[in-house]
């Protein structure tokens, strides 16, 4: 549209010829939007808001009296607020390149002032401190002319031919060189150790490779020898299996023959021996029973015969008293004792005969003729001595003469 003007994003449009602007400024400030401007009656100018830079190369004297050449770069721009635009427009609108020149001069003065209060060591080692102090001291002055400093960078510090900075750096250089030499020596030593370790590893690898190759060769040779022996070993194993089978067959045949012999010879012989033993035991038992029966019969018969001959025994014993002089001391009682003694003597003889006949020798003579009772009494009747018939009683003695 005719008469409508729009500033660029990095520009401020200044409209003069009409009413005054902020704070009595001779122009109005328009940024970020367009404005209708009457031709002929109004005049528009544009002020850049983009970033600008200024370079400074100033020779400054330190607190120690040493001259230093300092080079720095300042990045600045016109402030975005209306007041800054008004201030910058009144000063630089007709010649905007003067902003860089004036900014360089301003910072040169502040550099000389601040460096004059510092030592070389502080300037060299604390560049950021120097830049911060320069910015802080120049901030108010730059704001008056509508400029805003974004950054200040110290590019270089040179002491010319004095050699102060170089001398100051000599101990550090020596330490650095010493450290570099130590590092180089350590690197060389590490390299040598690495080479030696690599050589040892290579030798160890070669040794292990040789051992493995020797093992492989030995295994191959054993496999070949085993393969060469496989045929004879297989034949020998086959023959051994045949021998084992024949041996087992012979053992089974021997066991079978042994079982047959046992069944045909041993078992019948054992059965016959058992039969003979049983018959012998039965025969012995039968003879024992017969002998016991015969012995029992002979005892019964003997007892009966002795009982039958008991009166004869007493008679024969009494006949020994005939013709003897018997003195009876206690009358009828003494005579009764004599008769009782004769009977007791006969019973004693009977028991003795029975015991003698109960011996094995007497049992073997069971079929012989029974001996005469006179013989059992020790001889013919009337042949006993005078003292054989003497006896005594508990009530009084009986004397036989």
mmCIF file of C-alpha atoms in Angstrom:
data_model
loop_
_atom_site.group_PDB
_atom_site.id
_atom_site.type_symbol
_atom_site.label_atom_id
_atom_site.label_comp_id
_atom_site.label_asym_id
_atom_site.label_seq_id
_atom_site.Cartn_x
_atom_site.Cartn_y
_atom_site.Cartn_z
ATOM 1 C CA UNK A 1 0.000 0.000 0.000
ATOM 2 C CA UNK A 2 1.307 3.399 -0.816
ATOM 3 C CA UNK A 3 2.827 5.068 2.278
ATOM 4 C CA UNK A 4 2.738 1.942 4.495
ATOM 5 C CA UNK A 5 6.257 1.069 5.762
ATOM 6 C CA UNK A 6 7.397 -2.077 7.661
ATOM 7 C CA UNK A 7 10.829 -2.399 9.334
ATOM 8 C CA UNK A 8 12.932 -5.574 9.058
ATOM 9 C CA UNK A 9 13.116 -7.941 12.067
ATOM 10 C CA UNK A 10 16.600 -6.598 12.974
ATOM 11 C CA UNK A 11 15.755 -2.949 12.354
ATOM 12 C CA UNK A 12 13.977 -0.139 14.136
ATOM 13 C CA UNK A 13 11.948 2.310 12.036
ATOM 14 C CA UNK A 14 12.295 5.960 13.092
ATOM 15 C CA UNK A 15 9.483 8.266 11.913
ATOM 16 C CA UNK A 16 10.143 11.995 12.085
ATOM 17 C CA UNK A 17 8.121 15.029 11.009
ATOM 18 C CA UNK A 18 5.138 14.493 13.226
ATOM 19 C CA UNK A 19 4.591 14.384 16.874
ATOM 20 C CA UNK A 20 7.516 13.701 19.098
ATOM 21 C CA UNK A 21 8.397 10.319 20.478
ATOM 22 C CA UNK A 22 9.135 8.981 23.931
ATOM 23 C CA UNK A 23 10.851 11.409 26.292
ATOM 24 C CA UNK A 24 10.610 14.259 23.830
ATOM 25 C CA UNK A 25 12.576 12.471 21.135
ATOM 26 C CA UNK A 26 12.358 14.075 17.699
ATOM 27 C CA UNK A 27 11.072 10.819 16.183
ATOM 28 C CA UNK A 28 8.838 7.895 16.942
ATOM 29 C CA UNK A 29 10.202 4.318 17.189
ATOM 30 C CA UNK A 30 8.425 1.427 15.461
ATOM 31 C CA UNK A 31 9.677 -2.215 15.774
ATOM 32 C CA UNK A 32 8.067 -5.534 14.924
ATOM 33 C CA UNK A 33 5.114 -4.118 12.917
ATOM 34 C CA UNK A 34 4.293 -1.755 10.099
ATOM 35 C CA UNK A 35 3.107 1.860 10.100
ATOM 36 C CA UNK A 36 1.321 4.140 7.613
ATOM 37 C CA UNK A 37 3.540 7.116 6.854
ATOM 38 C CA UNK A 38 2.223 10.167 5.043
ATOM 39 C CA UNK A 39 4.386 10.957 2.112
ATOM 40 C CA UNK A 40 6.095 14.340 2.034
ATOM 41 C CA UNK A 41 4.871 15.130 5.546
ATOM 42 C CA UNK A 42 6.705 12.315 7.311
ATOM 43 C CA UNK A 43 10.193 10.932 6.912
ATOM 44 C CA UNK A 44 11.334 7.415 7.861
ATOM 45 C CA UNK A 45 14.846 6.172 8.652
ATOM 46 C CA UNK A 46 15.995 2.677 9.765
ATOM 47 C CA UNK A 47 18.478 1.858 12.566
ATOM 48 C CA UNK A 48 20.085 -1.618 12.621
ATOM 49 C CA UNK A 49 19.539 -3.806 15.670
ATOM 50 C CA UNK A 50 21.832 -6.594 14.470
ATOM 51 C CA UNK A 51 25.047 -7.740 16.147
ATOM 52 C CA UNK A 52 28.171 -5.677 15.584
ATOM 53 C CA UNK A 53 31.772 -6.151 16.587
ATOM 54 C CA UNK A 54 34.769 -4.010 17.350
ATOM 55 C CA UNK A 55 38.406 -5.003 17.540
ATOM 56 C CA UNK A 56 40.814 -3.487 20.027
ATOM 57 C CA UNK A 57 44.630 -3.588 19.897
ATOM 58 C CA UNK A 58 45.967 -1.444 22.716
ATOM 59 C CA UNK A 59 49.395 -1.181 24.373
ATOM 60 C CA UNK A 60 48.915 -1.112 28.133
ATOM 61 C CA UNK A 61 51.357 -0.821 31.019
ATOM 62 C CA UNK A 62 50.948 -3.177 33.976
ATOM 63 C CA UNK A 63 51.380 -2.387 37.618
ATOM 64 C CA UNK A 64 54.940 -3.724 37.290
ATOM 65 C CA UNK A 65 55.715 -1.224 34.503
ATOM 66 C CA UNK A 66 55.825 -3.835 31.759
ATOM 67 C CA UNK A 67 54.221 -2.849 28.461
ATOM 68 C CA UNK A 68 51.762 -5.353 27.077
ATOM 69 C CA UNK A 69 49.927 -5.329 23.771
ATOM 70 C CA UNK A 70 46.432 -6.602 24.307
ATOM 71 C CA UNK A 71 44.100 -7.605 21.491
ATOM 72 C CA UNK A 72 40.408 -8.073 22.148
ATOM 73 C CA UNK A 73 37.105 -8.417 20.309
ATOM 74 C CA UNK A 74 33.857 -6.816 21.555
ATOM 75 C CA UNK A 75 30.436 -8.069 20.423
ATOM 76 C CA UNK A 76 27.713 -5.424 20.876
ATOM 77 C CA UNK A 77 24.384 -4.203 19.492
ATOM 78 C CA UNK A 78 21.771 -1.517 19.948
ATOM 79 C CA UNK A 79 19.499 -2.293 22.869
ATOM 80 C CA UNK A 80 15.988 -3.594 22.126
ATOM 81 C CA UNK A 81 14.215 -1.129 24.378
ATOM 82 C CA UNK A 82 12.911 2.195 23.028
ATOM 83 C CA UNK A 83 15.211 4.278 25.195
ATOM 84 C CA UNK A 84 18.314 2.518 23.856
ATOM 85 C CA UNK A 85 17.063 2.889 20.283
ATOM 86 C CA UNK A 86 16.426 6.596 20.815
ATOM 87 C CA UNK A 87 19.882 7.128 22.341
ATOM 88 C CA UNK A 88 21.644 5.177 19.591
ATOM 89 C CA UNK A 89 19.563 6.806 16.849
ATOM 90 C CA UNK A 90 20.421 10.320 17.985
ATOM 91 C CA UNK A 91 24.140 9.418 17.935
ATOM 92 C CA UNK A 92 24.691 6.964 15.091
ATOM 93 C CA UNK A 93 21.679 7.204 12.733
ATOM 94 C CA UNK A 94 23.508 9.243 10.116
ATOM 95 C CA UNK A 95 26.728 7.145 10.362
ATOM 96 C CA UNK A 96 26.113 3.781 11.935
ATOM 97 C CA UNK A 97 29.693 2.587 11.353
ATOM 98 C CA UNK A 98 30.761 4.974 14.076
ATOM 99 C CA UNK A 99 29.298 2.562 16.640
ATOM 100 C CA UNK A 100 32.190 0.108 16.196
ATOM 101 C CA UNK A 101 34.812 2.828 16.220
ATOM 102 C CA UNK A 102 33.464 4.487 19.325
ATOM 103 C CA UNK A 103 32.991 1.160 21.121
ATOM 104 C CA UNK A 104 36.661 0.241 20.398
ATOM 105 C CA UNK A 105 37.870 3.506 21.792
ATOM 106 C CA UNK A 106 35.767 3.183 24.900
ATOM 107 C CA UNK A 107 37.067 -0.342 25.623
ATOM 108 C CA UNK A 108 40.662 0.691 24.901
ATOM 109 C CA UNK A 109 40.474 3.228 27.672
ATOM 110 C CA UNK A 110 38.962 0.743 30.108
ATOM 111 C CA UNK A 111 41.613 -1.873 29.213
ATOM 112 C CA UNK A 112 44.451 0.568 29.947
ATOM 113 C CA UNK A 113 42.850 1.456 33.250
ATOM 114 C CA UNK A 114 42.261 -2.090 34.454
ATOM 115 C CA UNK A 115 45.575 -3.563 33.193
ATOM 116 C CA UNK A 116 47.421 -0.778 34.988
ATOM 117 C CA UNK A 117 46.105 -2.186 38.281
ATOM 118 C CA UNK A 118 47.117 -5.788 37.558
ATOM 119 C CA UNK A 119 50.383 -7.757 37.289
ATOM 120 C CA UNK A 120 51.512 -9.711 34.256
ATOM 121 C CA UNK A 121 50.913 -12.985 36.093
ATOM 122 C CA UNK A 122 47.316 -11.979 36.895
ATOM 123 C CA UNK A 123 46.668 -10.797 33.352
ATOM 124 C CA UNK A 124 48.096 -13.973 31.815
ATOM 125 C CA UNK A 125 46.532 -16.441 34.227
ATOM 126 C CA UNK A 126 43.208 -14.646 34.831
ATOM 127 C CA UNK A 127 42.032 -13.427 31.446
ATOM 128 C CA UNK A 128 38.397 -13.985 32.284
ATOM 129 C CA UNK A 129 38.753 -11.780 35.345
ATOM 130 C CA UNK A 130 40.187 -9.029 33.139
ATOM 131 C CA UNK A 131 37.318 -9.315 30.661
ATOM 132 C CA UNK A 132 34.699 -9.312 33.413
ATOM 133 C CA UNK A 133 36.148 -6.157 35.020
ATOM 134 C CA UNK A 134 36.294 -4.361 31.642
ATOM 135 C CA UNK A 135 32.654 -5.234 30.939
ATOM 136 C CA UNK A 136 31.524 -4.149 34.379
ATOM 137 C CA UNK A 137 33.260 -0.758 34.128
ATOM 138 C CA UNK A 138 32.056 -0.076 30.555
ATOM 139 C CA UNK A 139 28.449 -1.197 31.013
ATOM 140 C CA UNK A 140 27.091 2.114 32.280
ATOM 141 C CA UNK A 141 28.953 4.169 29.663
ATOM 142 C CA UNK A 142 27.781 1.905 26.816
ATOM 143 C CA UNK A 143 24.188 2.122 28.071
ATOM 144 C CA UNK A 144 24.276 5.901 27.785
ATOM 145 C CA UNK A 145 24.893 5.694 24.039
ATOM 146 C CA UNK A 146 22.230 2.968 23.637
ATOM 147 C CA UNK A 147 24.606 0.046 23.093
ATOM 148 C CA UNK A 148 24.601 -3.321 24.870
ATOM 149 C CA UNK A 149 27.798 -5.462 25.037
ATOM 150 C CA UNK A 150 27.192 -9.193 24.727
ATOM 151 C CA UNK A 151 30.780 -10.397 25.205
ATOM 152 C CA UNK A 152 34.427 -9.403 25.425
ATOM 153 C CA UNK A 153 37.143 -11.849 24.379
ATOM 154 C CA UNK A 154 40.870 -11.277 25.063
ATOM 155 C CA UNK A 155 42.559 -12.707 22.003
ATOM 156 C CA UNK A 156 46.244 -12.202 22.809
ATOM 157 C CA UNK A 157 48.664 -10.635 25.267
ATOM 158 C CA UNK A 158 52.145 -9.812 23.984
ATOM 159 C CA UNK A 159 55.058 -8.330 25.949
ATOM 160 C CA UNK A 160 57.108 -7.507 22.841
ATOM 161 C CA UNK A 161 60.869 -7.977 23.223
ATOM 162 C CA UNK A 162 60.993 -7.911 27.010
ATOM 163 C CA UNK A 163 60.639 -11.684 27.260
ATOM 164 C CA UNK A 164 58.862 -11.447 30.612
ATOM 165 C CA UNK A 165 56.035 -13.799 29.723
ATOM 166 C CA UNK A 166 58.469 -16.252 28.198
ATOM 167 C CA UNK A 167 60.678 -16.129 31.300
ATOM 168 C CA UNK A 168 57.599 -16.561 33.453
ATOM 169 C CA UNK A 169 56.688 -19.598 31.481
ATOM 170 C CA UNK A 170 60.216 -21.081 31.554
ATOM 171 C CA UNK A 171 59.718 -23.088 34.808
ATOM 172 C CA UNK A 172 56.456 -24.352 33.532
ATOM 173 C CA UNK A 173 58.055 -25.183 30.215
ATOM 174 C CA UNK A 174 60.852 -27.024 32.036
ATOM 175 C CA UNK A 175 58.330 -28.890 34.154
ATOM 176 C CA UNK A 176 56.294 -29.672 31.078
ATOM 177 C CA UNK A 177 59.405 -30.780 29.227
ATOM 178 C CA UNK A 178 60.442 -32.887 32.219
ATOM 179 C CA UNK A 179 57.011 -34.411 32.391
ATOM 180 C CA UNK A 180 57.115 -34.921 28.663
ATOM 181 C CA UNK A 181 60.500 -36.628 28.932
ATOM 182 C CA UNK A 182 59.223 -38.789 31.806
ATOM 183 C CA UNK A 183 56.141 -39.594 29.829
ATOM 184 C CA UNK A 184 58.288 -40.366 26.808
ATOM 185 C CA UNK A 185 60.549 -42.588 28.904
ATOM 186 C CA UNK A 186 57.550 -44.307 30.401
ATOM 187 C CA UNK A 187 56.073 -44.681 26.963
ATOM 188 C CA UNK A 188 59.367 -46.102 25.689
ATOM 189 C CA UNK A 189 59.580 -48.467 28.654
ATOM 190 C CA UNK A 190 55.987 -49.481 28.187
ATOM 191 C CA UNK A 191 56.660 -49.973 24.506
ATOM 192 C CA UNK A 192 59.724 -52.110 25.290
ATOM 193 C CA UNK A 193 57.778 -54.114 27.847
ATOM 194 C CA UNK A 194 54.974 -54.521 25.355
ATOM 195 C CA UNK A 195 57.434 -55.682 22.721
ATOM 196 C CA UNK A 196 59.024 -58.113 25.206
ATOM 197 C CA UNK A 197 55.614 -59.330 26.291
ATOM 198 C CA UNK A 198 54.632 -59.730 22.657
ATOM 199 C CA UNK A 199 57.861 -61.656 22.014
ATOM 200 C CA UNK A 200 57.202 -63.874 25.053
ATOM 201 C CA UNK A 201 53.619 -64.401 23.950
ATOM 202 C CA UNK A 202 54.797 -65.238 20.477
ATOM 203 C CA UNK A 203 57.379 -67.686 21.863
ATOM 204 C CA UNK A 204 54.765 -69.201 24.179
ATOM 205 C CA UNK A 205 52.339 -69.476 21.283
ATOM 206 C CA UNK A 206 55.035 -71.128 19.179
ATOM 207 C CA UNK A 207 55.817 -73.533 22.048
ATOM 208 C CA UNK A 208 52.150 -74.383 22.540
ATOM 209 C CA UNK A 209 51.746 -74.788 18.792
ATOM 210 C CA UNK A 210 54.720 -77.169 18.691
ATOM 211 C CA UNK A 211 53.306 -79.125 21.661
ATOM 212 C CA UNK A 212 49.895 -79.351 20.039
ATOM 213 C CA UNK A 213 51.435 -80.413 16.735
ATOM 214 C CA UNK A 214 53.503 -83.050 18.556
ATOM 215 C CA UNK A 215 50.365 -84.260 20.347
ATOM 216 C CA UNK A 216 48.473 -84.389 17.080
ATOM 217 C CA UNK A 217 51.350 -86.286 15.474
ATOM 218 C CA UNK A 218 51.455 -88.735 18.401
ATOM 219 C CA UNK A 219 47.683 -89.224 18.200
ATOM 220 C CA UNK A 220 47.904 -89.785 14.455
ATOM 221 C CA UNK A 221 50.695 -92.324 14.950
ATOM 222 C CA UNK A 222 48.739 -94.095 17.691
ATOM 223 C CA UNK A 223 45.659 -94.138 15.491
ATOM 224 C CA UNK A 224 47.680 -95.538 12.602
ATOM 225 C CA UNK A 225 49.284 -98.169 14.855
ATOM 226 C CA UNK A 226 45.884 -99.024 16.284
ATOM 227 C CA UNK A 227 44.441 -99.298 12.790
ATOM 228 C CA UNK A 228 47.361 -101.533 11.741
ATOM 229 C CA UNK A 229 46.746 -103.752 14.778
ATOM 230 C CA UNK A 230 42.983 -103.773 14.348
ATOM 231 C CA UNK A 231 42.993 -106.787 11.992
ATOM 232 C CA UNK A 232 45.237 -109.105 14.083
ATOM 233 C CA UNK A 233 43.513 -107.959 17.277
ATOM 234 C CA UNK A 234 40.110 -108.679 15.788
ATOM 235 C CA UNK A 235 41.266 -112.136 14.678
ATOM 236 C CA UNK A 236 42.813 -112.802 18.096
ATOM 237 C CA UNK A 237 39.612 -111.649 19.807
ATOM 238 C CA UNK A 238 37.598 -113.932 17.525
ATOM 239 C CA UNK A 239 39.841 -116.896 18.324
ATOM 240 C CA UNK A 240 39.680 -116.073 22.009
ATOM 241 C CA UNK A 241 35.878 -115.961 21.816
ATOM 242 C CA UNK A 242 35.891 -119.347 20.065
ATOM 243 C CA UNK A 243 38.176 -120.793 22.765
ATOM 244 C CA UNK A 244 35.981 -119.283 25.472
ATOM 245 C CA UNK A 245 32.898 -120.791 23.843
ATOM 246 C CA UNK A 246 34.557 -124.214 23.576
ATOM 247 C CA UNK A 247 35.764 -123.999 27.159
ATOM 248 C CA UNK A 248 32.296 -123.066 28.340
ATOM 249 C CA UNK A 249 30.841 -125.949 26.289
ATOM 250 C CA UNK A 250 33.363 -128.403 27.800
ATOM 251 C CA UNK A 251 32.584 -127.128 31.308
ATOM 252 C CA UNK A 252 28.874 -127.583 30.684
ATOM 253 C CA UNK A 253 29.493 -131.095 29.330
ATOM 254 C CA UNK A 254 31.584 -131.946 32.400
ATOM 255 C CA UNK A 255 28.873 -130.587 34.680
ATOM 256 C CA UNK A 256 26.269 -132.598 32.800
ATOM 257 C CA UNK A 257 28.425 -135.763 33.051
ATOM 258 C CA UNK A 258 28.950 -135.095 36.747
ATOM 259 C CA UNK A 259 25.223 -134.733 37.236
ATOM 260 C CA UNK A 260 24.663 -137.969 35.303
ATOM 261 C CA UNK A 261 27.240 -139.809 37.481
ATOM 262 C CA UNK A 262 25.595 -138.487 40.575
ATOM 263 C CA UNK A 263 22.193 -139.593 39.324
ATOM 264 C CA UNK A 264 23.409 -143.020 38.099
ATOM 265 C CA UNK A 265 26.048 -144.029 40.734
ATOM 266 C CA UNK A 266 26.158 -141.781 43.789
ATOM 267 C CA UNK A 267 22.450 -141.469 44.431
ATOM 268 C CA UNK A 268 21.752 -145.235 44.102
ATOM 269 C CA UNK A 269 24.793 -146.009 46.318
ATOM 270 C CA UNK A 270 23.645 -143.536 48.919
ATOM 271 C CA UNK A 271 20.136 -144.960 48.782
ATOM 272 C CA UNK A 272 21.502 -148.544 49.169
ATOM 273 C CA UNK A 273 23.769 -147.474 52.066
ATOM 274 C CA UNK A 274 20.829 -145.774 53.723
ATOM 275 C CA UNK A 275 18.732 -148.885 53.260
ATOM 276 C CA UNK A 276 21.464 -151.099 54.792
ATOM 277 C CA UNK A 277 21.906 -148.683 57.691
ATOM 278 C CA UNK A 278 18.181 -148.631 58.361
ATOM 279 C CA UNK A 279 18.047 -152.456 58.236
ATOM 280 C CA UNK A 280 21.055 -152.727 60.583
ATOM 281 C CA UNK A 281 19.503 -150.298 63.020
ATOM 282 C CA UNK A 282 16.244 -152.210 62.882
ATOM 283 C CA UNK A 283 18.025 -155.533 63.409
ATOM 284 C CA UNK A 284 20.033 -154.151 66.338
ATOM 285 C CA UNK A 285 16.867 -152.750 67.845
ATOM 286 C CA UNK A 286 15.155 -156.105 67.402
ATOM 287 C CA UNK A 287 18.047 -158.008 69.054
ATOM 288 C CA UNK A 288 18.135 -155.476 71.898
ATOM 289 C CA UNK A 289 14.427 -155.910 72.469
ATOM 290 C CA UNK A 290 14.819 -159.727 72.382
ATOM 291 C CA UNK A 291 17.796 -159.575 74.800
ATOM 292 C CA UNK A 292 15.893 -157.331 77.155
ATOM 293 C CA UNK A 293 12.909 -159.641 76.974
ATOM 294 C CA UNK A 294 15.081 -162.746 77.620
ATOM 295 C CA UNK A 295 16.882 -161.038 80.504
ATOM 296 C CA UNK A 296 13.569 -160.007 81.988
ATOM 297 C CA UNK A 297 12.264 -163.587 81.672
ATOM 298 C CA UNK A 298 15.400 -165.061 83.288
ATOM 299 C CA UNK A 299 15.151 -162.624 86.226
ATOM 300 C CA UNK A 300 11.540 -163.510 86.810
ATOM 301 C CA UNK A 301 12.365 -167.214 86.683
ATOM 302 C CA UNK A 302 15.384 -166.767 88.951
ATOM 303 C CA UNK A 303 13.434 -164.764 91.475
ATOM 304 C CA UNK A 304 10.804 -167.439 91.521
ATOM 305 C CA UNK A 305 13.432 -170.172 91.994
ATOM 306 C CA UNK A 306 15.147 -168.250 94.784
ATOM 307 C CA UNK A 307 11.866 -167.658 96.520
ATOM 308 C CA UNK A 308 11.123 -171.361 96.219
ATOM 309 C CA UNK A 309 14.543 -172.284 97.671
ATOM 310 C CA UNK A 310 14.496 -169.634 100.419
ATOM 311 C CA UNK A 311 13.344 -172.177 103.036
ATOM 312 C CA UNK A 312 16.125 -174.466 101.915
ATOM 313 C CA UNK A 313 18.629 -171.626 102.306
ATOM 314 C CA UNK A 314 17.428 -170.937 105.806
ATOM 315 C CA UNK A 315 17.493 -174.583 106.552
ATOM 316 C CA UNK A 316 21.044 -174.974 105.363
ATOM 317 C CA UNK A 317 22.046 -171.963 107.398
ATOM 318 C CA UNK A 318 20.366 -173.348 110.437
ATOM 319 C CA UNK A 319 22.026 -176.698 109.932
ATOM 320 C CA UNK A 320 25.332 -175.012 110.550
ATOM 321 C CA UNK A 321 24.229 -174.491 114.103
ATOM 322 C CA UNK A 322 23.674 -178.158 114.730
ATOM 323 C CA UNK A 323 26.205 -179.629 117.137
ATOM 324 C CA UNK A 324 27.212 -176.130 118.261
ATOM 325 C CA UNK A 325 26.942 -174.973 121.820
ATOM 326 C CA UNK A 326 24.561 -172.021 121.877
ATOM 327 C CA UNK A 327 24.190 -170.071 125.034
ATOM 328 C CA UNK A 328 21.058 -167.991 125.118
ATOM 329 C CA UNK A 329 21.557 -165.225 127.595
ATOM 330 C CA UNK A 330 18.172 -163.574 127.469
ATOM 331 C CA UNK A 331 15.834 -166.518 127.155
ATOM 332 C CA UNK A 332 13.021 -166.520 124.624
ATOM 333 C CA UNK A 333 13.981 -163.107 123.266
ATOM 334 C CA UNK A 334 17.473 -164.255 122.515
ATOM 335 C CA UNK A 335 16.187 -167.328 120.704
ATOM 336 C CA UNK A 336 13.870 -165.172 118.588
ATOM 337 C CA UNK A 337 16.779 -162.958 117.665
ATOM 338 C CA UNK A 338 18.741 -166.016 116.436
ATOM 339 C CA UNK A 339 15.852 -167.093 114.204
ATOM 340 C CA UNK A 340 15.422 -163.560 112.869
ATOM 341 C CA UNK A 341 19.140 -163.382 112.103
ATOM 342 C CA UNK A 342 18.972 -166.612 110.124
ATOM 343 C CA UNK A 343 16.070 -165.325 108.008
ATOM 344 C CA UNK A 344 17.813 -161.997 107.422
ATOM 345 C CA UNK A 345 20.955 -163.840 106.386
ATOM 346 C CA UNK A 346 18.968 -165.777 103.853
ATOM 347 C CA UNK A 347 17.411 -162.630 102.366
ATOM 348 C CA UNK A 348 20.858 -161.027 102.076
ATOM 349 C CA UNK A 349 22.134 -164.075 100.183
ATOM 350 C CA UNK A 350 19.079 -163.860 97.909
ATOM 351 C CA UNK A 351 19.785 -160.196 97.058
ATOM 352 C CA UNK A 352 23.427 -160.952 96.366
ATOM 353 C CA UNK A 353 22.525 -163.748 94.003
ATOM 354 C CA UNK A 354 20.012 -161.564 92.202
ATOM 355 C CA UNK A 355 22.582 -158.793 91.706
ATOM 356 C CA UNK A 356 25.194 -161.173 90.392
ATOM 357 C CA UNK A 357 22.713 -162.596 87.935
ATOM 358 C CA UNK A 358 21.791 -159.066 86.717
ATOM 359 C CA UNK A 359 25.309 -158.424 85.255
ATOM 360 C CA UNK A 360 25.971 -158.917 81.484
ATOM 361 C CA UNK A 361 28.038 -161.982 82.221
ATOM 362 C CA UNK A 362 25.245 -163.463 84.265
ATOM 363 C CA UNK A 363 22.732 -162.532 81.520
ATOM 364 C CA UNK A 364 24.841 -164.372 78.917
ATOM 365 C CA UNK A 365 24.618 -167.507 81.166
ATOM 366 C CA UNK A 366 20.850 -167.556 81.363
ATOM 367 C CA UNK A 367 20.608 -170.973 79.668
ATOM 368 C CA UNK A 368 23.085 -172.602 82.121
ATOM 369 C CA UNK A 369 21.979 -174.827 84.963
ATOM 370 C CA UNK A 370 21.131 -172.964 88.175
ATOM 371 C CA UNK A 371 23.945 -173.522 90.722
ATOM 372 C CA UNK A 372 23.388 -175.410 93.864
ATOM 373 C CA UNK A 373 22.422 -173.347 96.825
ATOM 374 C CA UNK A 374 25.239 -174.888 98.800
ATOM 375 C CA UNK A 375 27.726 -173.452 96.387
ATOM 376 C CA UNK A 376 26.109 -169.983 96.815
ATOM 377 C CA UNK A 377 26.579 -170.338 100.589
ATOM 378 C CA UNK A 378 30.328 -170.933 100.188
ATOM 379 C CA UNK A 379 30.520 -174.782 100.386
ATOM 380 C CA UNK A 380 28.736 -177.859 101.748
ATOM 381 C CA UNK A 381 26.474 -177.398 104.667
ATOM 382 C CA UNK A 382 28.157 -177.823 108.050
ATOM 383 C CA UNK A 383 31.649 -176.807 106.641
ATOM 384 C CA UNK A 384 31.568 -173.157 107.908
ATOM 385 C CA UNK A 385 33.770 -172.145 110.756
ATOM 386 C CA UNK A 386 32.622 -171.536 114.171
ATOM 387 C CA UNK A 387 33.000 -167.812 113.987
ATOM 388 C CA UNK A 388 30.905 -167.448 110.745
ATOM 389 C CA UNK A 389 27.556 -167.798 112.411
ATOM 390 C CA UNK A 390 28.209 -165.422 115.356
ATOM 391 C CA UNK A 391 25.882 -162.418 115.644
ATOM 392 C CA UNK A 392 24.980 -159.896 118.259
ATOM 393 C CA UNK A 393 21.729 -158.240 119.208
ATOM 394 C CA UNK A 394 21.073 -154.781 120.492
ATOM 395 C CA UNK A 395 19.272 -156.278 123.596
ATOM 396 C CA UNK A 396 22.056 -158.687 124.586
ATOM 397 C CA UNK A 397 24.793 -160.798 123.104
ATOM 398 C CA UNK A 398 24.232 -164.335 121.833
ATOM 399 C CA UNK A 399 27.318 -166.502 122.197
ATOM 400 C CA UNK A 400 27.853 -169.622 120.026
ATOM 401 C CA UNK A 401 30.722 -172.012 120.905
#
